């Protein structure tokens, strides 16, 4: 990614500011609804001392039976928590209190419609019980379980029947430890239709949206873990998964509605904050490259000690929720130290470090807001912005992983481009080499063909001409014989030229060329030519040199017929068997003695036919009688190397 780090940091800050503006708008600006019947901002209050939490909540209760006098207080109600005093309750863990709130209702104008009660927040460490006209209508956090009431808006729908009495009194019972305090936002009572949107927006922004962000963060973290299993040398993917997992556990209390044991739930959510800080430290250390051994030892030691000391299995700290504010002070100090030192070192190294430093600053501010709200230093009407720390972490580290992913893709593309360029260069070099080889091969082919033609002309045409010249000089040859020799020389020259014509491995095409040359000569001698050839398979080895051998063999056979047999008809036929093809030339002349001809010096032509056939891995045969001679040339379909 090519964006400047300052631009990314600015975008992240703008995102946070817009988020805070939306929260403020929902908190103070978008709730005006004239159909709401009552917005209670004053309520009656009293506190009752008790020993331990009451496991039983009565189904009916009369507020007039309480011994203390009711005091009028303003809503929202929140007394600051004395942190050290709260921690001292570890010496008297059974000292508890029950805080009562009573709301006397006037005549409700929407009494003919179903009524509902909405409050942004109710905070206590024990059971929450709501009575309507003395009857229990809502109960939560009973039997030592922890319900996320501090982050879940209170919503109660009152059942309405034709004979139900008007709603006159709301009684709220909150159990808590002696040194801790409760918090209660202002209360809205009205029709279900008019209040549900207010409740749903608060629920969505406080719980459902953070839940979706955390699940998305965790899903991407699991994907990073799967990537790390295939690329274990890239530890950043494993650290990203640890961040996602610890951030998910840290925000579990923002949206979990599952009843979980108080101590275990508090242990998990509190210690996950230390795990998250440690994971951020390791990510920063991997980013800036400095070991910071002393800081690493301090963070790991603190995380392990807090995890052991707060285990509900031991009696070292009997009730973790009581000391949670103090533990958060330790966590805030630990996180600020790790974030400050790691952020400074990362800031100096790269733009990624500056981005993380900005993210840590934003998360610290959100965490401070949560701590102040949790300890009643700000109004319970406010918002837990810490629920969006996962969104900030997801954005920051998601941008980092995205940048690394894009950079990796860019590097691969650059490598591929370089390889493509090198491949193109190699292809050009190979093409040039291939072109040179083709030129060399062409020159060699031309040279070989020239050599072959010279050799054929020397052996055939040259030999015949030399013989004719010597005969003429010696006076032992008639003009007719000289004419015949010259005709033979001309035929031999024509065969040499025909052998150079491309026949595409087609034997029939080669024989047709020979027929074209011989047929006019045969017609001049009065000999009939019967052409009885059939389709033959292609012969891949049929090159010009092989074609010349075949033409000379066939020409020699026909020349012998013309010279010696006194035939008046010649039949040329072809046949095919499994391994080859046969060319047959048959005449109706008087025949000759084959054995005598081969043994005689005049049988040089027959021996040349035999030699040429052997050069083609073929065979020749003669069968002669008084009624004619049959000559056969067998040629293989495939020749050996």
XYZ file of C-alpha atoms in Angstrom:
641
model
C 0.000 0.000 0.000
C 1.450 3.341 -0.989
C -0.387 5.669 1.412
C 1.687 7.783 3.744
C 1.558 6.798 7.439
C 0.409 10.275 8.456
C -2.576 9.949 6.135
C -3.492 6.555 7.591
C -3.199 7.892 11.145
C -5.375 10.864 10.223
C -8.020 8.577 8.745
C -7.984 6.474 11.909
C -8.445 9.541 14.096
C -11.283 10.775 11.874
C -12.943 7.359 12.205
C -12.757 7.570 16.007
C -14.085 11.135 16.064
C -17.013 10.204 13.821
C -17.723 7.245 16.087
C -17.787 9.483 19.158
C -20.039 11.967 17.358
C -22.492 9.210 16.484
C -22.487 8.036 20.079
C -23.110 11.565 21.278
C -25.911 12.027 18.797
C -27.614 8.866 19.973
C -27.066 9.860 23.608
C -28.333 13.406 23.522
C -29.901 14.237 20.219
C -32.142 11.711 18.541
C -34.534 10.638 21.249
C -37.236 13.291 21.350
C -40.570 11.491 21.245
C -43.749 13.134 22.514
C -45.435 9.754 22.993
C -43.171 8.879 25.951
C -45.266 9.181 29.101
C -42.712 9.504 31.885
C -38.986 10.237 32.138
C -38.162 9.715 35.812
C -35.225 11.844 36.984
C -35.993 11.688 40.713
C -36.448 8.559 42.789
C -36.579 7.431 46.429
C -33.608 5.540 47.845
C -32.536 3.644 50.981
C -29.851 1.077 51.943
C -30.324 -2.059 54.064
C -27.389 -3.903 55.696
C -27.126 -7.705 55.303
C -24.691 -10.587 55.684
C -24.019 -12.297 52.363
C -26.048 -12.506 49.205
C -29.605 -13.777 49.499
C -30.031 -16.785 47.194
C -33.820 -16.387 47.298
C -35.703 -13.442 45.878
C -39.292 -13.145 47.173
C -42.002 -13.203 44.539
C -43.936 -10.422 46.336
C -42.661 -7.528 48.398
C -44.262 -4.546 50.137
C -42.041 -1.467 50.143
C -43.703 -0.218 53.356
C -42.118 -3.062 55.343
C -38.619 -1.611 54.932
C -37.397 -0.117 58.243
C -35.410 2.866 56.960
C -36.812 6.143 55.728
C -36.924 6.852 51.992
C -34.655 9.622 50.702
C -35.218 11.504 47.488
C -32.246 11.452 45.048
C -31.654 12.565 41.475
C -31.240 10.230 38.539
C -28.838 9.207 37.174
C -27.596 7.885 40.519
C -23.882 7.013 40.987
C -21.626 7.375 44.020
C -17.826 7.252 43.439
C -16.223 3.981 44.529
C -13.563 4.077 47.249
C -10.986 1.797 45.667
C -8.851 1.111 48.732
C -11.913 0.728 50.900
C -13.350 -1.693 48.407
C -10.195 -3.755 48.487
C -10.399 -3.897 52.315
C -13.628 -5.887 52.044
C -11.483 -8.934 51.329
C -11.119 -9.160 55.127
C -14.926 -9.287 55.548
C -16.154 -10.935 52.343
C -19.670 -11.613 53.723
C -20.493 -7.931 54.396
C -23.158 -6.959 51.860
C -25.838 -4.330 51.366
C -29.184 -4.130 49.609
C -29.975 -0.846 47.910
C -33.634 -0.104 47.222
C -35.065 2.359 44.711
C -38.780 3.214 44.654
C -40.603 5.088 41.927
C -44.161 6.246 42.602
C -46.017 6.631 39.315
C -48.773 9.113 38.507
C -51.669 8.307 36.229
C -50.150 7.052 32.913
C -51.829 8.460 29.822
C -51.053 5.295 27.828
C -52.673 2.951 30.332
C -54.778 1.486 27.529
C -51.553 0.298 25.765
C -48.866 -2.213 26.873
C -46.288 -0.422 29.029
C -42.514 -0.920 29.146
C -39.658 0.260 31.344
C -36.312 1.283 29.865
C -33.095 2.293 31.636
C -29.730 2.753 29.955
C -27.809 1.039 32.756
C -28.178 -0.715 36.097
C -24.894 -1.581 37.831
C -24.477 -3.836 40.849
C -22.444 -6.837 41.948
C -25.347 -9.041 43.057
C -28.947 -9.829 42.220
C -31.108 -7.345 40.331
C -34.835 -7.641 41.089
C -37.672 -5.433 39.778
C -41.145 -5.323 41.370
C -44.257 -3.789 39.793
C -47.070 -3.091 42.275
C -45.273 -5.441 44.692
C -44.993 -8.394 42.259
C -41.636 -9.668 40.921
C -41.433 -8.984 37.166
C -37.665 -9.223 36.491
C -34.653 -10.917 38.079
C -31.011 -11.266 36.983
C -27.555 -12.133 38.375
C -28.995 -14.437 40.965
C -27.151 -17.382 42.574
C -23.659 -15.960 42.123
C -23.754 -15.511 38.346
C -22.611 -12.383 36.610
C -24.921 -10.790 34.053
C -23.635 -7.997 31.857
C -26.169 -5.512 33.233
C -23.681 -2.652 33.219
C -23.537 -2.880 29.417
C -27.046 -4.200 28.724
C -29.863 -1.674 28.897
C -32.722 -2.615 31.215
C -35.916 -3.510 29.355
C -39.115 -4.775 30.990
C -42.489 -5.205 29.310
C -45.430 -5.213 31.719
C -48.162 -7.724 31.012
C -51.561 -6.099 30.584
C -54.967 -7.712 30.915
C -58.446 -6.288 31.115
C -58.578 -6.688 34.914
C -54.957 -5.689 35.675
C -54.681 -2.683 38.043
C -52.943 0.534 36.958
C -49.163 0.610 37.374
C -48.556 2.674 40.509
C -45.165 1.654 41.920
C -41.800 0.382 40.596
C -39.452 -1.108 43.200
C -35.812 -1.912 42.311
C -33.747 -4.183 44.590
C -29.928 -4.285 44.078
C -27.531 -6.473 46.068
C -23.849 -5.528 46.314
C -20.827 -5.682 48.592
C -20.626 -3.291 51.538
C -17.863 -1.107 50.103
C -18.940 -1.118 46.475
C -21.599 1.172 45.123
C -24.401 0.840 42.627
C -25.332 2.968 39.638
C -28.710 3.623 38.049
C -29.477 5.715 34.993
C -32.690 7.695 34.563
C -35.802 5.614 33.935
C -38.221 5.845 31.024
C -41.746 4.446 31.280
C -44.172 4.508 28.405
C -45.692 2.490 25.612
C -43.659 -0.363 24.160
C -43.785 1.208 20.697
C -42.398 4.544 21.838
C -39.474 3.123 23.884
C -38.363 0.108 21.877
C -36.320 2.081 19.316
C -34.449 3.838 22.162
C -33.697 0.504 23.817
C -32.756 -1.227 20.562
C -30.303 1.510 19.460
C -28.571 1.395 22.840
C -28.448 -2.413 22.754
C -27.107 -2.466 19.181
C -24.359 0.091 19.781
C -23.398 -1.246 23.208
C -23.542 -4.999 22.544
C -24.505 -6.221 19.079
C -22.143 -4.032 17.030
C -19.134 -4.788 19.289
C -20.053 -8.476 19.068
C -19.989 -8.356 15.260
C -16.675 -6.490 15.269
C -15.127 -8.978 17.688
C -16.344 -11.959 15.697
C -14.991 -10.432 12.485
C -11.644 -9.755 14.191
C -11.533 -13.331 15.480
C -12.458 -14.769 12.064
C -9.621 -12.875 10.375
C -7.319 -13.962 13.207
C -8.198 -17.624 12.596
C -7.469 -17.083 8.904
C -4.078 -15.621 9.868
C -3.439 -18.689 12.048
C -4.146 -20.981 9.100
C -1.745 -18.929 6.990
C 0.896 -19.234 9.720
C 0.582 -23.042 9.734
C 1.763 -22.961 6.111
C 4.332 -20.151 6.565
C 5.701 -20.657 10.057
C 8.692 -18.406 9.453
C 6.324 -15.398 9.308
C 5.572 -15.028 13.018
C 3.466 -11.908 12.407
C 0.503 -14.078 11.374
C 0.638 -15.992 14.672
C 0.870 -12.759 16.647
C -2.114 -11.398 14.723
C -4.137 -14.457 15.752
C -3.099 -13.972 19.391
C -4.222 -10.365 19.224
C -7.573 -11.346 17.746
C -8.154 -14.152 20.275
C -7.196 -12.097 23.343
C -9.201 -9.098 22.092
C -12.211 -11.377 21.654
C -11.896 -12.713 25.208
C -11.305 -9.225 26.534
C -14.570 -7.982 25.016
C -16.583 -11.051 25.973
C -18.362 -9.244 28.805
C -19.557 -6.556 26.401
C -22.024 -8.854 24.700
C -22.183 -12.189 26.517
C -25.628 -12.993 27.913
C -24.680 -16.522 28.996
C -24.854 -16.980 32.792
C -21.258 -17.589 33.861
C -19.926 -17.976 37.380
C -19.032 -14.559 38.708
C -15.444 -15.297 39.714
C -14.524 -17.263 36.588
C -16.077 -14.706 34.272
C -14.231 -11.888 36.006
C -10.966 -13.893 35.932
C -11.285 -14.507 32.201
C -12.159 -10.948 31.183
C -9.652 -9.300 33.527
C -6.701 -11.534 32.640
C -7.444 -11.347 28.923
C -6.596 -7.648 29.204
C -3.095 -8.578 30.413
C -2.801 -11.167 27.633
C -3.796 -8.530 25.103
C -1.174 -6.066 26.378
C 1.498 -8.781 26.249
C 0.486 -9.765 22.701
C 0.673 -6.127 21.578
C 4.145 -5.894 23.147
C 5.392 -8.957 21.242
C 3.899 -7.609 18.008
C 5.629 -4.267 18.547
C 8.893 -6.009 19.404
C 8.693 -8.056 16.237
C 7.989 -4.846 14.321
C 10.810 -2.640 15.624
C 13.285 -5.509 16.094
C 14.558 -4.556 19.586
C 14.398 -7.368 22.200
C 13.685 -5.116 25.275
C 14.332 -8.121 27.524
C 13.693 -6.276 30.784
C 10.274 -5.068 29.611
C 9.387 -8.499 28.233
C 10.285 -10.168 31.545
C 8.292 -7.599 33.521
C 5.174 -7.962 31.349
C 5.266 -11.769 31.273
C 5.917 -11.971 35.039
C 3.071 -9.561 35.841
C 0.675 -11.413 33.524
C 1.512 -14.797 35.060
C 1.310 -13.513 38.653
C -2.034 -11.777 38.147
C -3.402 -14.883 36.437
C -2.334 -17.129 39.337
C -3.334 -14.760 42.163
C -6.816 -14.194 40.730
C -7.612 -17.870 40.068
C -10.919 -18.719 41.787
C -9.401 -22.099 42.768
C -7.215 -20.393 45.363
C -8.130 -18.278 48.400
C -5.422 -15.694 47.819
C -7.959 -13.214 46.442
C -11.383 -14.620 47.339
C -13.499 -12.341 45.170
C -11.950 -11.046 41.959
C -14.741 -8.556 41.069
C -14.054 -6.655 44.291
C -10.490 -5.850 43.293
C -11.152 -5.505 39.577
C -10.793 -1.671 39.652
C -7.391 -2.032 41.328
C -6.322 -4.688 38.826
C -7.358 -2.356 36.030
C -5.012 0.264 37.461
C -2.169 -2.280 37.218
C -3.265 -3.226 33.700
C -3.470 0.428 32.658
C 0.040 1.066 33.992
C 1.340 -2.048 32.279
C -0.378 -1.193 28.992
C 0.757 2.441 29.089
C 4.366 1.379 29.717
C 4.373 -1.254 26.977
C 2.548 1.011 24.553
C 4.752 4.041 25.259
C 8.103 2.224 25.034
C 7.066 -0.031 22.162
C 5.321 2.811 20.365
C 8.364 5.109 20.601
C 10.690 2.399 19.283
C 8.252 1.418 16.542
C 7.658 5.077 15.633
C 11.353 5.513 14.915
C 11.529 2.430 12.731
C 8.692 2.522 10.234
C 5.325 3.928 9.248
C 3.709 0.752 10.589
C 5.071 1.582 14.036
C 3.574 5.061 13.893
C 0.226 3.587 12.923
C 0.304 1.201 15.889
C 1.308 4.025 18.229
C -1.751 6.032 17.163
C -3.930 2.934 17.653
C -2.523 2.355 21.151
C -3.242 5.974 22.061
C -6.853 5.675 20.914
C -7.348 2.368 22.761
C -5.860 3.903 25.922
C -8.332 6.790 25.786
C -11.232 4.391 25.265
C -10.007 2.270 28.178
C -9.782 5.319 30.460
C -13.372 6.202 29.589
C -14.483 2.671 30.522
C -12.588 2.776 33.828
C -14.143 6.106 34.793
C -17.614 4.873 33.885
C -17.143 1.540 35.679
C -16.087 3.308 38.875
C -18.904 5.878 38.815
C -16.671 8.867 38.113
C -18.847 9.772 35.133
C -22.589 9.469 34.646
C -24.066 5.988 34.050
C -25.896 7.575 31.132
C -22.580 7.463 29.250
C -21.240 4.812 26.892
C -18.671 2.075 27.316
C -16.367 3.041 24.463
C -13.979 0.206 25.307
C -16.348 -2.036 23.403
C -14.880 -0.465 20.269
C -11.252 -1.155 21.148
C -11.575 -4.298 19.057
C -12.632 -2.143 16.112
C -9.532 0.025 16.549
C -7.274 -3.038 16.934
C -8.936 -4.670 13.945
C -8.434 -1.523 11.880
C -4.807 -0.956 12.908
C -3.522 -4.500 12.666
C -5.799 -5.258 9.737
C -4.177 -2.350 7.878
C -0.746 -3.725 8.795
C -1.579 -7.226 7.584
C -3.220 -5.767 4.485
C -0.112 -3.733 3.730
C 2.081 -6.785 4.182
C -0.257 -8.822 2.018
C -0.235 -6.169 -0.718
C 3.538 -5.754 -0.434
C 3.953 -9.509 -0.740
C 1.744 -9.484 -3.843
C 3.752 -6.568 -5.265
C 6.998 -8.425 -4.607
C 5.598 -11.517 -6.310
C 4.451 -9.416 -9.249
C 7.885 -7.802 -9.475
C 9.539 -11.220 -9.330
C 7.124 -12.522 -11.956
C 7.790 -9.491 -14.142
C 11.525 -10.021 -13.752
C 11.147 -13.702 -14.544
C 8.947 -12.853 -17.534
C 11.573 -10.401 -18.786
C 14.349 -12.949 -18.313
C 12.209 -15.592 -19.981
C 11.545 -13.231 -22.884
C 15.272 -12.587 -23.204
C 16.002 -16.314 -23.083
C 13.285 -16.954 -25.658
C 14.810 -14.317 -27.923
C 18.232 -15.906 -27.473
C 16.796 -19.346 -28.154
C 14.970 -18.037 -31.214
C 18.201 -16.577 -32.540
C 20.030 -19.836 -31.823
C 17.227 -21.798 -33.452
C 17.332 -19.481 -36.459
C 21.077 -20.001 -36.771
C 20.586 -23.759 -36.444
C 17.899 -23.665 -39.142
C 20.238 -21.736 -41.412
C 23.061 -24.197 -40.740
C 20.697 -27.112 -41.274
C 19.435 -25.571 -44.519
C 22.962 -25.040 -45.775
C 23.847 -28.582 -44.774
C 20.721 -29.926 -46.516
C 21.548 -27.992 -49.667
C 25.117 -29.238 -49.519
C 24.001 -32.840 -48.991
C 21.479 -32.589 -51.821
C 24.070 -31.065 -54.146
C 26.473 -33.842 -53.219
C 23.795 -36.470 -53.853
C 22.883 -35.014 -57.228
C 26.530 -34.812 -58.252
C 27.064 -38.414 -57.164
C 23.936 -39.622 -59.023
C 24.836 -37.733 -62.141
C 28.384 -39.038 -61.948
C 27.278 -42.654 -61.437
C 24.387 -42.573 -63.933
C 24.482 -39.870 -66.525
C 28.251 -39.400 -66.425
C 28.993 -43.099 -66.740
C 26.608 -43.482 -69.706
C 28.050 -40.473 -71.520
C 31.635 -41.622 -70.995
C 30.732 -45.058 -72.386
C 29.102 -43.468 -75.433
C 32.083 -41.212 -76.062
C 34.546 -44.091 -75.906
C 32.412 -46.216 -78.208
C 32.152 -43.394 -80.730
C 35.908 -42.808 -80.607
C 36.642 -46.470 -81.168
C 34.049 -46.681 -83.952
C 32.345 -49.692 -82.368
C 28.822 -48.217 -81.981
C 26.204 -47.433 -84.549
C 24.201 -44.243 -84.661
C 21.128 -46.112 -83.424
C 23.025 -47.345 -80.379
C 24.361 -43.869 -79.686
C 20.842 -42.506 -79.962
C 19.616 -45.106 -77.474
C 22.383 -44.242 -75.025
C 21.530 -40.551 -75.280
C 17.858 -41.299 -74.673
C 18.836 -43.312 -71.598
C 20.930 -40.403 -70.398
C 17.986 -38.048 -70.899
C 15.707 -40.409 -68.972
C 18.245 -40.609 -66.195
C 18.441 -36.822 -66.021
C 14.648 -36.586 -65.882
C 14.543 -39.124 -63.017
C 17.092 -37.109 -61.093
C 14.979 -33.989 -61.544
C 11.745 -35.838 -60.596
C 13.331 -37.152 -57.390
C 13.704 -33.564 -56.224
C 9.978 -32.888 -56.455
C 8.116 -33.056 -53.063
C 5.925 -36.171 -52.865
C 4.854 -35.832 -49.175
C 5.719 -39.495 -48.457
C 3.176 -40.565 -51.090
C 4.458 -43.518 -53.173
C 1.530 -43.263 -55.622
C 2.430 -39.651 -56.399
C 6.006 -40.737 -57.110
C 4.816 -43.521 -59.445
C 2.458 -41.064 -61.173
C 5.454 -38.821 -61.885
C 7.253 -41.796 -63.467
C 4.162 -42.637 -65.557
C 4.065 -39.057 -66.814
C 7.647 -39.467 -68.039
C 7.367 -42.973 -69.522
C 3.920 -43.043 -71.107
C 4.831 -40.914 -74.203
C 7.886 -43.074 -74.879
C 5.884 -46.299 -74.577
C 3.227 -45.005 -76.952
C 6.001 -44.279 -79.503
C 7.143 -47.908 -79.384
C 3.637 -49.351 -79.660
C 3.644 -50.872 -76.156
C 0.389 -50.640 -74.157
C 0.648 -49.539 -70.491
C -1.909 -50.968 -68.020
C -1.893 -48.919 -64.805
C -3.502 -50.917 -61.960
C -2.366 -49.161 -58.795
C -4.401 -48.766 -55.563
C -4.334 -46.501 -52.517
C -1.218 -46.982 -50.395
C -0.347 -45.706 -46.929
C 2.122 -42.868 -46.525
C 5.760 -43.788 -46.030
C 7.444 -41.318 -43.710
C 10.957 -42.329 -44.803
C 10.331 -41.442 -48.478
C 12.878 -38.626 -49.006
C 14.450 -37.458 -52.324
C 17.327 -39.952 -52.107
C 14.951 -42.863 -51.456
C 12.612 -41.618 -54.201
C 15.502 -41.664 -56.700
C 16.351 -45.261 -55.752
C 12.733 -46.346 -56.373
C 12.534 -44.480 -59.680
C 15.793 -46.023 -60.912
C 14.658 -49.532 -59.914
C 11.350 -49.159 -61.766
C 13.014 -47.426 -64.720
C 15.587 -50.226 -64.993
C 12.820 -52.827 -65.030
C 10.897 -51.058 -67.812
C 14.111 -50.386 -69.763
C 14.917 -54.117 -69.694
C 11.450 -54.829 -71.094
C 11.957 -52.338 -73.900
C 15.394 -53.665 -74.790
C 15.135 -57.421 -74.466
C 11.613 -58.912 -74.143
C 9.819 -57.816 -77.335
C 6.680 -57.282 -75.275
C 3.689 -55.287 -76.536
C 2.012 -54.730 -73.099
C 3.211 -53.773 -69.642
C 1.104 -53.956 -66.434
C 2.077 -51.843 -63.403
C 0.254 -52.732 -60.148
C 0.598 -52.119 -56.418
C -0.467 -54.156 -53.408
C -0.263 -53.845 -49.616
C 0.455 -56.352 -46.888
C 0.875 -56.022 -43.121
C 4.425 -54.701 -43.127
C 4.891 -53.091 -46.519
C 3.825 -52.462 -50.115
C 4.686 -54.251 -53.371
C 5.206 -52.700 -56.818
C 4.683 -55.262 -59.604
C 5.783 -54.792 -63.263
C 4.699 -57.567 -65.632
C 5.163 -57.935 -69.427
C 4.058 -60.452 -72.064
C 7.488 -60.887 -73.711
C 9.501 -64.063 -74.315
C 11.276 -63.996 -70.932
C 14.923 -64.625 -69.973
C 17.164 -66.800 -67.832
C 17.376 -64.960 -64.516
C 20.267 -66.988 -63.042
C 22.328 -66.626 -66.199
C 21.628 -62.882 -66.368
C 22.703 -62.322 -62.777
C 25.890 -64.327 -63.299
C 26.725 -62.698 -66.629
C 28.581 -59.430 -66.864
C 25.661 -58.018 -68.779
C 23.436 -58.426 -65.669
C 24.799 -55.282 -64.039
C 21.350 -53.656 -64.221
C 19.693 -56.458 -62.230
C 22.402 -56.293 -59.592
C 21.966 -52.514 -59.361
C 18.243 -53.054 -58.732
C 19.059 -55.514 -55.954
C 21.623 -53.113 -54.405
C 19.244 -50.150 -54.481
C 16.430 -52.233 -52.909
C 18.743 -53.281 -50.068
C 19.587 -49.616 -49.473
C 15.843 -49.086 -48.843
C 15.512 -52.177 -46.586
C 13.449 -53.659 -49.435
C 13.594 -56.732 -51.676
C 13.393 -57.441 -55.428
C 12.379 -60.635 -57.205
C 11.983 -61.890 -60.777
C 9.848 -64.646 -62.196
C 10.302 -65.233 -65.949
C 8.880 -67.720 -68.465
C 8.295 -67.998 -72.185
C 5.065 -66.020 -71.812
C 6.495 -63.084 -69.886
C 8.377 -61.762 -66.885
C 7.090 -60.573 -63.472
C 9.287 -58.162 -61.510
C 8.317 -57.240 -57.899
C 9.748 -54.597 -55.561
C 8.754 -54.886 -51.878
C 9.215 -51.798 -49.667
C 8.680 -51.609 -45.858
C 6.161 -49.196 -44.331
C 8.613 -48.347 -41.548
C 12.388 -48.414 -41.790
C 14.838 -48.910 -38.976
C 16.919 -46.057 -37.692
